[in-house]
Amino acid sequence: MVLFSSLTPVFIAVICVLIGIILKSTRKSSKKEKSDTKNKPESRPWVDEDLRDSTDLHVEEDDIDEEWQGLDENIAHVPFSAERYSEDEMIKRSKEFYELLNKRRTVRFISDEPVPKEVIDNVIKTAGTSPSGAHTEPWTFVVVHDPEIKHKIREIIEEEEEVNYRKRMGDKWVHDLKRLRTNWIKEYLDTAPYLILIFKQVYGRLPNGKKKTHYYNEISVSIACGILLAALQNVGLVTVTSTPLNCGPRLRVLLQRSANEKLLLLLPVGYPSKDATVPDLTRKPLDDIMVAM
């Protein structure tokens, strides 16, 4: 009993030392985990590498041509003239254009009825009038009409989309899409007369083989896509704006596009089918989307 009493302080001291070592080790481990978490990029499995903004794209210095890459610096500047309308005509035209585009809807039921190729050529030319960083025009519009290629595109997209819906997108995203009655089955990729795949060129190539900087390539191509949607609405055609998640690399290979091109958007284009339906959605009022100062 006396021996136990005399050893008790020793036991207590040993236990305290062990507790101290354990706590110190735990703190170190916790700090390391926090550091690793901080340094580790956010996991976003639903983000397609092709759809990420490429402004931070690393380009080897040896590949960059330091010479002026754009237009001839001595390019001539010519007088600009534009149609000038009366205020009443401006109001009338702005209202008519709004009413035209306000009828635009995302349509997933597209007829296989033929569309004149000249119409497609004209809407693509219209999209090509878009402004771009330093006038680099960093876009490629791939127009697919061949049924076999369209079906191969559908197979690639549906295969990836099923994985997206089941695993990558998460319950919340899938739940939010239920009201739109959309899933991974994309019949319109076969039935639409044309598929327009819009690629952004993250860089160009100069005659000497070096890379040409394409400033604001994603923003520039996105603006062109907006103009393309307006042009399609203007001629009475419909589409569904599709960003084929995780399909870009395979579609790029299928369509024989070069490595500097990244898929940004896919548009199946045609007339709406006779039994087409769309969700009864409303748009935000002006006060919710505009701030006047």
PDB file of C-alpha atoms in Angstrom, residues 83-275:
ATOM      1  CA  GLU A  83     -28.365  54.180 -89.578  1.00  0.00           C
ATOM      2  CA  ARG A  84     -29.811  56.923 -87.399  1.00  0.00           C
ATOM      3  CA  TYR A  85     -33.441  56.428 -86.366  1.00  0.00           C
ATOM      4  CA  SER A  86     -35.932  58.817 -84.847  1.00  0.00           C
ATOM      5  CA  GLU A  87     -36.694  58.288 -81.172  1.00  0.00           C
ATOM      6  CA  ASP A  88     -40.118  56.878 -82.011  1.00  0.00           C
ATOM      7  CA  GLU A  89     -38.564  54.452 -84.513  1.00  0.00           C
ATOM      8  CA  MET A  90     -35.894  53.433 -81.984  1.00  0.00           C
ATOM      9  CA  ILE A  91     -38.539  52.657 -79.371  1.00  0.00           C
ATOM     10  CA  LYS A  92     -40.591  50.742 -81.924  1.00  0.00           C
ATOM     11  CA  ARG A  93     -37.610  48.679 -83.154  1.00  0.00           C
ATOM     12  CA  SER A  94     -36.330  47.964 -79.638  1.00  0.00           C
ATOM     13  CA  LYS A  95     -39.776  46.754 -78.581  1.00  0.00           C
ATOM     14  CA  GLU A  96     -40.183  44.557 -81.660  1.00  0.00           C
ATOM     15  CA  PHE A  97     -36.746  43.014 -81.196  1.00  0.00           C
ATOM     16  CA  TYR A  98     -37.465  42.344 -77.515  1.00  0.00           C
ATOM     17  CA  GLU A  99     -40.787  40.701 -78.389  1.00  0.00           C
ATOM     18  CA  LEU A 100     -39.039  38.529 -80.979  1.00  0.00           C
ATOM     19  CA  LEU A 101     -36.371  37.318 -78.559  1.00  0.00           C
ATOM     20  CA  ASN A 102     -38.797  37.013 -75.656  1.00  0.00           C
ATOM     21  CA  LYS A 103     -40.445  34.220 -77.641  1.00  0.00           C
ATOM     22  CA  ARG A 104     -37.158  32.313 -77.674  1.00  0.00           C
ATOM     23  CA  ARG A 105     -37.394  29.117 -75.678  1.00  0.00           C
ATOM     24  CA  THR A 106     -35.234  26.092 -75.073  1.00  0.00           C
ATOM     25  CA  VAL A 107     -36.885  23.364 -77.166  1.00  0.00           C
ATOM     26  CA  ARG A 108     -35.951  19.697 -76.777  1.00  0.00           C
ATOM     27  CA  PHE A 109     -38.443  18.384 -79.333  1.00  0.00           C
ATOM     28  CA  ILE A 110     -36.960  19.115 -82.741  1.00  0.00           C
ATOM     29  CA  SER A 111     -38.367  18.005 -86.097  1.00  0.00           C
ATOM     30  CA  ASP A 112     -36.279  16.193 -88.700  1.00  0.00           C
ATOM     31  CA  GLU A 113     -37.748  18.479 -91.379  1.00  0.00           C
ATOM     32  CA  PRO A 114     -34.931  19.772 -93.637  1.00  0.00           C
ATOM     33  CA  VAL A 115     -33.592  23.290 -93.117  1.00  0.00           C
ATOM     34  CA  PRO A 116     -31.991  25.207 -96.008  1.00  0.00           C
ATOM     35  CA  LYS A 117     -28.199  25.080 -95.667  1.00  0.00           C
ATOM     36  CA  GLU A 118     -27.971  28.715 -96.764  1.00  0.00           C
ATOM     37  CA  VAL A 119     -29.912  29.695 -93.652  1.00  0.00           C
ATOM     38  CA  ILE A 120     -27.371  27.891 -91.452  1.00  0.00           C
ATOM     39  CA  ASP A 121     -24.516  29.552 -93.368  1.00  0.00           C
ATOM     40  CA  ASN A 122     -26.070  32.971 -92.784  1.00  0.00           C
ATOM     41  CA  VAL A 123     -26.641  32.523 -89.058  1.00  0.00           C
ATOM     42  CA  ILE A 124     -23.046  31.320 -88.647  1.00  0.00           C
ATOM     43  CA  LYS A 125     -21.809  34.376 -90.559  1.00  0.00           C
ATOM     44  CA  THR A 126     -23.943  36.504 -88.248  1.00  0.00           C
ATOM     45  CA  ALA A 127     -22.318  34.912 -85.192  1.00  0.00           C
ATOM     46  CA  GLY A 128     -18.964  35.644 -86.768  1.00  0.00           C
ATOM     47  CA  THR A 129     -19.674  39.385 -86.552  1.00  0.00           C
ATOM     48  CA  SER A 130     -19.170  39.162 -82.791  1.00  0.00           C
ATOM     49  CA  PRO A 131     -16.505  41.352 -81.165  1.00  0.00           C
ATOM     50  CA  SER A 132     -13.404  39.551 -79.907  1.00  0.00           C
ATOM     51  CA  GLY A 133     -10.269  40.372 -77.931  1.00  0.00           C
ATOM     52  CA  ALA A 134      -7.816  42.161 -80.279  1.00  0.00           C
ATOM     53  CA  HIS A 135      -9.985  40.919 -83.165  1.00  0.00           C
ATOM     54  CA  THR A 136      -8.540  37.407 -82.887  1.00  0.00           C
ATOM     55  CA  GLU A 137     -11.942  35.811 -83.708  1.00  0.00           C
ATOM     56  CA  PRO A 138     -11.175  32.721 -81.585  1.00  0.00           C
ATOM     57  CA  TRP A 139     -14.099  30.566 -82.671  1.00  0.00           C
ATOM     58  CA  THR A 140     -14.741  27.511 -84.796  1.00  0.00           C
ATOM     59  CA  PHE A 141     -18.317  26.521 -85.697  1.00  0.00           C
ATOM     60  CA  VAL A 142     -18.547  22.858 -86.672  1.00  0.00           C
ATOM     61  CA  VAL A 143     -21.817  22.175 -88.500  1.00  0.00           C
ATOM     62  CA  VAL A 144     -22.781  18.483 -88.557  1.00  0.00           C
ATOM     63  CA  HIS A 145     -25.449  17.275 -90.979  1.00  0.00           C
ATOM     64  CA  ASP A 146     -24.269  13.704 -91.594  1.00  0.00           C
ATOM     65  CA  PRO A 147     -26.642  11.265 -89.788  1.00  0.00           C
ATOM     66  CA  GLU A 148     -23.864   8.829 -88.908  1.00  0.00           C
ATOM     67  CA  ILE A 149     -21.704  11.479 -87.259  1.00  0.00           C
ATOM     68  CA  LYS A 150     -24.724  12.910 -85.457  1.00  0.00           C
ATOM     69  CA  HIS A 151     -25.484   9.469 -84.023  1.00  0.00           C
ATOM     70  CA  LYS A 152     -21.884   8.995 -82.885  1.00  0.00           C
ATOM     71  CA  ILE A 153     -22.116  12.356 -81.129  1.00  0.00           C
ATOM     72  CA  ARG A 154     -25.316  11.204 -79.437  1.00  0.00           C
ATOM     73  CA  GLU A 155     -23.700   7.971 -78.259  1.00  0.00           C
ATOM     74  CA  ILE A 156     -20.754   9.828 -76.713  1.00  0.00           C
ATOM     75  CA  ILE A 157     -22.973  12.386 -75.006  1.00  0.00           C
ATOM     76  CA  GLU A 158     -25.549   9.952 -73.650  1.00  0.00           C
ATOM     77  CA  GLU A 159     -22.839   7.694 -72.266  1.00  0.00           C
ATOM     78  CA  GLU A 160     -21.265  10.565 -70.326  1.00  0.00           C
ATOM     79  CA  GLU A 161     -24.579  12.166 -69.408  1.00  0.00           C
ATOM     80  CA  GLU A 162     -25.824   9.015 -67.711  1.00  0.00           C
ATOM     81  CA  VAL A 163     -22.716   9.078 -65.511  1.00  0.00           C
ATOM     82  CA  ASN A 164     -23.246  12.796 -64.903  1.00  0.00           C
ATOM     83  CA  TYR A 165     -26.837  12.306 -63.768  1.00  0.00           C
ATOM     84  CA  ARG A 166     -26.100   9.254 -61.659  1.00  0.00           C
ATOM     85  CA  LYS A 167     -22.782  10.251 -60.076  1.00  0.00           C
ATOM     86  CA  ARG A 168     -21.221  13.602 -60.952  1.00  0.00           C
ATOM     87  CA  MET A 169     -23.967  16.190 -60.778  1.00  0.00           C
ATOM     88  CA  GLY A 170     -25.295  15.455 -57.319  1.00  0.00           C
ATOM     89  CA  ASP A 171     -28.820  15.127 -55.963  1.00  0.00           C
ATOM     90  CA  LYS A 172     -29.559  18.863 -55.841  1.00  0.00           C
ATOM     91  CA  TRP A 173     -28.702  19.515 -59.477  1.00  0.00           C
ATOM     92  CA  VAL A 174     -30.616  16.455 -60.680  1.00  0.00           C
ATOM     93  CA  HIS A 175     -33.591  17.460 -58.532  1.00  0.00           C
ATOM     94  CA  ASP A 176     -33.562  21.017 -59.941  1.00  0.00           C
ATOM     95  CA  LEU A 177     -33.681  19.590 -63.482  1.00  0.00           C
ATOM     96  CA  LYS A 178     -36.698  17.367 -62.802  1.00  0.00           C
ATOM     97  CA  ARG A 179     -39.180  20.191 -63.323  1.00  0.00           C
ATOM     98  CA  LEU A 180     -37.707  20.730 -66.804  1.00  0.00           C
ATOM     99  CA  ARG A 181     -38.239  17.026 -67.608  1.00  0.00           C
ATOM    100  CA  THR A 182     -34.733  16.530 -68.898  1.00  0.00           C
ATOM    101  CA  ASN A 183     -32.455  13.523 -68.541  1.00  0.00           C
ATOM    102  CA  TRP A 184     -29.507  11.893 -70.276  1.00  0.00           C
ATOM    103  CA  ILE A 185     -31.549  10.696 -73.265  1.00  0.00           C
ATOM    104  CA  LYS A 186     -30.945  13.179 -76.125  1.00  0.00           C
ATOM    105  CA  GLU A 187     -33.120  12.086 -79.058  1.00  0.00           C
ATOM    106  CA  TYR A 188     -32.844  15.531 -80.638  1.00  0.00           C
ATOM    107  CA  LEU A 189     -29.178  14.829 -81.418  1.00  0.00           C
ATOM    108  CA  ASP A 190     -30.408  12.381 -84.069  1.00  0.00           C
ATOM    109  CA  THR A 191     -33.543  14.163 -85.245  1.00  0.00           C
ATOM    110  CA  ALA A 192     -32.281  17.749 -85.553  1.00  0.00           C
ATOM    111  CA  PRO A 193     -31.197  18.449 -89.153  1.00  0.00           C
ATOM    112  CA  TYR A 194     -28.043  20.184 -87.932  1.00  0.00           C
ATOM    113  CA  LEU A 195     -25.814  20.090 -84.897  1.00  0.00           C
ATOM    114  CA  ILE A 196     -23.661  23.169 -84.408  1.00  0.00           C
ATOM    115  CA  LEU A 197     -20.694  22.606 -82.116  1.00  0.00           C
ATOM    116  CA  ILE A 198     -18.952  25.809 -81.058  1.00  0.00           C
ATOM    117  CA  PHE A 199     -15.278  25.509 -80.140  1.00  0.00           C
ATOM    118  CA  LYS A 200     -13.206  28.214 -78.480  1.00  0.00           C
ATOM    119  CA  GLN A 201      -9.645  28.472 -79.722  1.00  0.00           C
ATOM    120  CA  VAL A 202      -7.563  28.933 -76.571  1.00  0.00           C
ATOM    121  CA  TYR A 203      -4.683  30.021 -78.780  1.00  0.00           C
ATOM    122  CA  GLY A 204      -3.962  30.337 -82.477  1.00  0.00           C
ATOM    123  CA  ARG A 205      -1.015  29.455 -84.684  1.00  0.00           C
ATOM    124  CA  LEU A 206       1.175  31.926 -86.532  1.00  0.00           C
ATOM    125  CA  PRO A 207       2.775  31.169 -89.915  1.00  0.00           C
ATOM    126  CA  ASN A 208       6.060  30.473 -88.106  1.00  0.00           C
ATOM    127  CA  GLY A 209       4.371  27.774 -86.018  1.00  0.00           C
ATOM    128  CA  LYS A 210       4.438  29.658 -82.731  1.00  0.00           C
ATOM    129  CA  LYS A 211       1.361  30.214 -80.623  1.00  0.00           C
ATOM    130  CA  LYS A 212      -0.765  33.284 -81.084  1.00  0.00           C
ATOM    131  CA  THR A 213      -2.435  34.700 -77.994  1.00  0.00           C
ATOM    132  CA  HIS A 214      -6.225  34.722 -78.110  1.00  0.00           C
ATOM    133  CA  TYR A 215      -7.254  37.314 -75.557  1.00  0.00           C
ATOM    134  CA  TYR A 216     -10.512  36.748 -73.682  1.00  0.00           C
ATOM    135  CA  ASN A 217     -11.214  33.758 -75.903  1.00  0.00           C
ATOM    136  CA  GLU A 218     -14.007  32.341 -73.750  1.00  0.00           C
ATOM    137  CA  ILE A 219     -15.825  35.647 -73.343  1.00  0.00           C
ATOM    138  CA  SER A 220     -15.458  36.390 -77.056  1.00  0.00           C
ATOM    139  CA  VAL A 221     -16.886  33.024 -78.099  1.00  0.00           C
ATOM    140  CA  SER A 222     -19.672  33.294 -75.526  1.00  0.00           C
ATOM    141  CA  ILE A 223     -20.751  36.617 -77.050  1.00  0.00           C
ATOM    142  CA  ALA A 224     -20.731  34.981 -80.494  1.00  0.00           C
ATOM    143  CA  CYS A 225     -22.971  32.209 -79.127  1.00  0.00           C
ATOM    144  CA  GLY A 226     -25.461  34.805 -77.883  1.00  0.00           C
ATOM    145  CA  ILE A 227     -25.573  36.441 -81.298  1.00  0.00           C
ATOM    146  CA  LEU A 228     -26.034  32.995 -82.878  1.00  0.00           C
ATOM    147  CA  LEU A 229     -29.036  32.276 -80.631  1.00  0.00           C
ATOM    148  CA  ALA A 230     -30.605  35.595 -81.647  1.00  0.00           C
ATOM    149  CA  ALA A 231     -29.948  34.839 -85.339  1.00  0.00           C
ATOM    150  CA  LEU A 232     -31.627  31.420 -85.024  1.00  0.00           C
ATOM    151  CA  GLN A 233     -34.654  32.971 -83.354  1.00  0.00           C
ATOM    152  CA  ASN A 234     -34.826  35.550 -86.131  1.00  0.00           C
ATOM    153  CA  VAL A 235     -35.304  32.849 -88.792  1.00  0.00           C
ATOM    154  CA  GLY A 236     -37.783  30.754 -86.814  1.00  0.00           C
ATOM    155  CA  LEU A 237     -35.484  27.905 -85.803  1.00  0.00           C
ATOM    156  CA  VAL A 238     -35.197  26.417 -82.313  1.00  0.00           C
ATOM    157  CA  THR A 239     -32.415  24.894 -80.272  1.00  0.00           C
ATOM    158  CA  VAL A 240     -31.409  23.785 -76.809  1.00  0.00           C
ATOM    159  CA  THR A 241     -28.200  25.216 -75.381  1.00  0.00           C
ATOM    160  CA  SER A 242     -26.177  22.163 -74.441  1.00  0.00           C
ATOM    161  CA  THR A 243     -22.833  22.002 -72.641  1.00  0.00           C
ATOM    162  CA  PRO A 244     -21.888  18.314 -72.975  1.00  0.00           C
ATOM    163  CA  LEU A 245     -20.201  17.690 -69.633  1.00  0.00           C
ATOM    164  CA  ASN A 246     -16.939  15.731 -69.909  1.00  0.00           C
ATOM    165  CA  CYS A 247     -17.520  15.012 -73.606  1.00  0.00           C
ATOM    166  CA  GLY A 248     -15.227  17.656 -75.076  1.00  0.00           C
ATOM    167  CA  PRO A 249     -12.066  15.591 -75.666  1.00  0.00           C
ATOM    168  CA  ARG A 250     -13.901  12.675 -77.323  1.00  0.00           C
ATOM    169  CA  LEU A 251     -15.988  14.972 -79.503  1.00  0.00           C
ATOM    170  CA  ARG A 252     -12.875  16.901 -80.459  1.00  0.00           C
ATOM    171  CA  VAL A 253     -11.241  13.669 -81.657  1.00  0.00           C
ATOM    172  CA  LEU A 254     -14.385  12.553 -83.480  1.00  0.00           C
ATOM    173  CA  LEU A 255     -14.626  15.862 -85.329  1.00  0.00           C
ATOM    174  CA  GLN A 256     -10.873  15.983 -85.951  1.00  0.00           C
ATOM    175  CA  ARG A 257     -10.350  19.309 -84.221  1.00  0.00           C
ATOM    176  CA  SER A 258      -6.886  20.401 -83.092  1.00  0.00           C
ATOM    177  CA  ALA A 259      -5.717  20.477 -79.467  1.00  0.00           C
ATOM    178  CA  ASN A 260      -6.071  24.259 -79.202  1.00  0.00           C
ATOM    179  CA  GLU A 261      -9.841  24.004 -79.629  1.00  0.00           C
ATOM    180  CA  LYS A 262     -12.092  23.347 -76.634  1.00  0.00           C
ATOM    181  CA  LEU A 263     -15.800  22.587 -76.945  1.00  0.00           C
ATOM    182  CA  LEU A 264     -17.893  25.359 -75.425  1.00  0.00           C
ATOM    183  CA  LEU A 265     -21.427  24.733 -76.629  1.00  0.00           C
ATOM    184  CA  LEU A 266     -23.511  22.325 -78.712  1.00  0.00           C
ATOM    185  CA  LEU A 267     -26.688  23.467 -80.440  1.00  0.00           C
ATOM    186  CA  PRO A 268     -29.082  21.043 -82.157  1.00  0.00           C
ATOM    187  CA  VAL A 269     -30.892  23.211 -84.698  1.00  0.00           C
ATOM    188  CA  GLY A 270     -34.150  22.773 -86.578  1.00  0.00           C
ATOM    189  CA  TYR A 271     -37.880  23.452 -86.576  1.00  0.00           C
ATOM    190  CA  PRO A 272     -39.885  22.527 -83.476  1.00  0.00           C
ATOM    191  CA  SER A 273     -41.757  19.237 -83.792  1.00  0.00           C
ATOM    192  CA  LYS A 274     -45.538  19.511 -84.062  1.00  0.00           C
ATOM    193  CA  ASP A 275     -46.043  18.068 -80.573  1.00  0.00           C
TER     194      ASP A 275
END
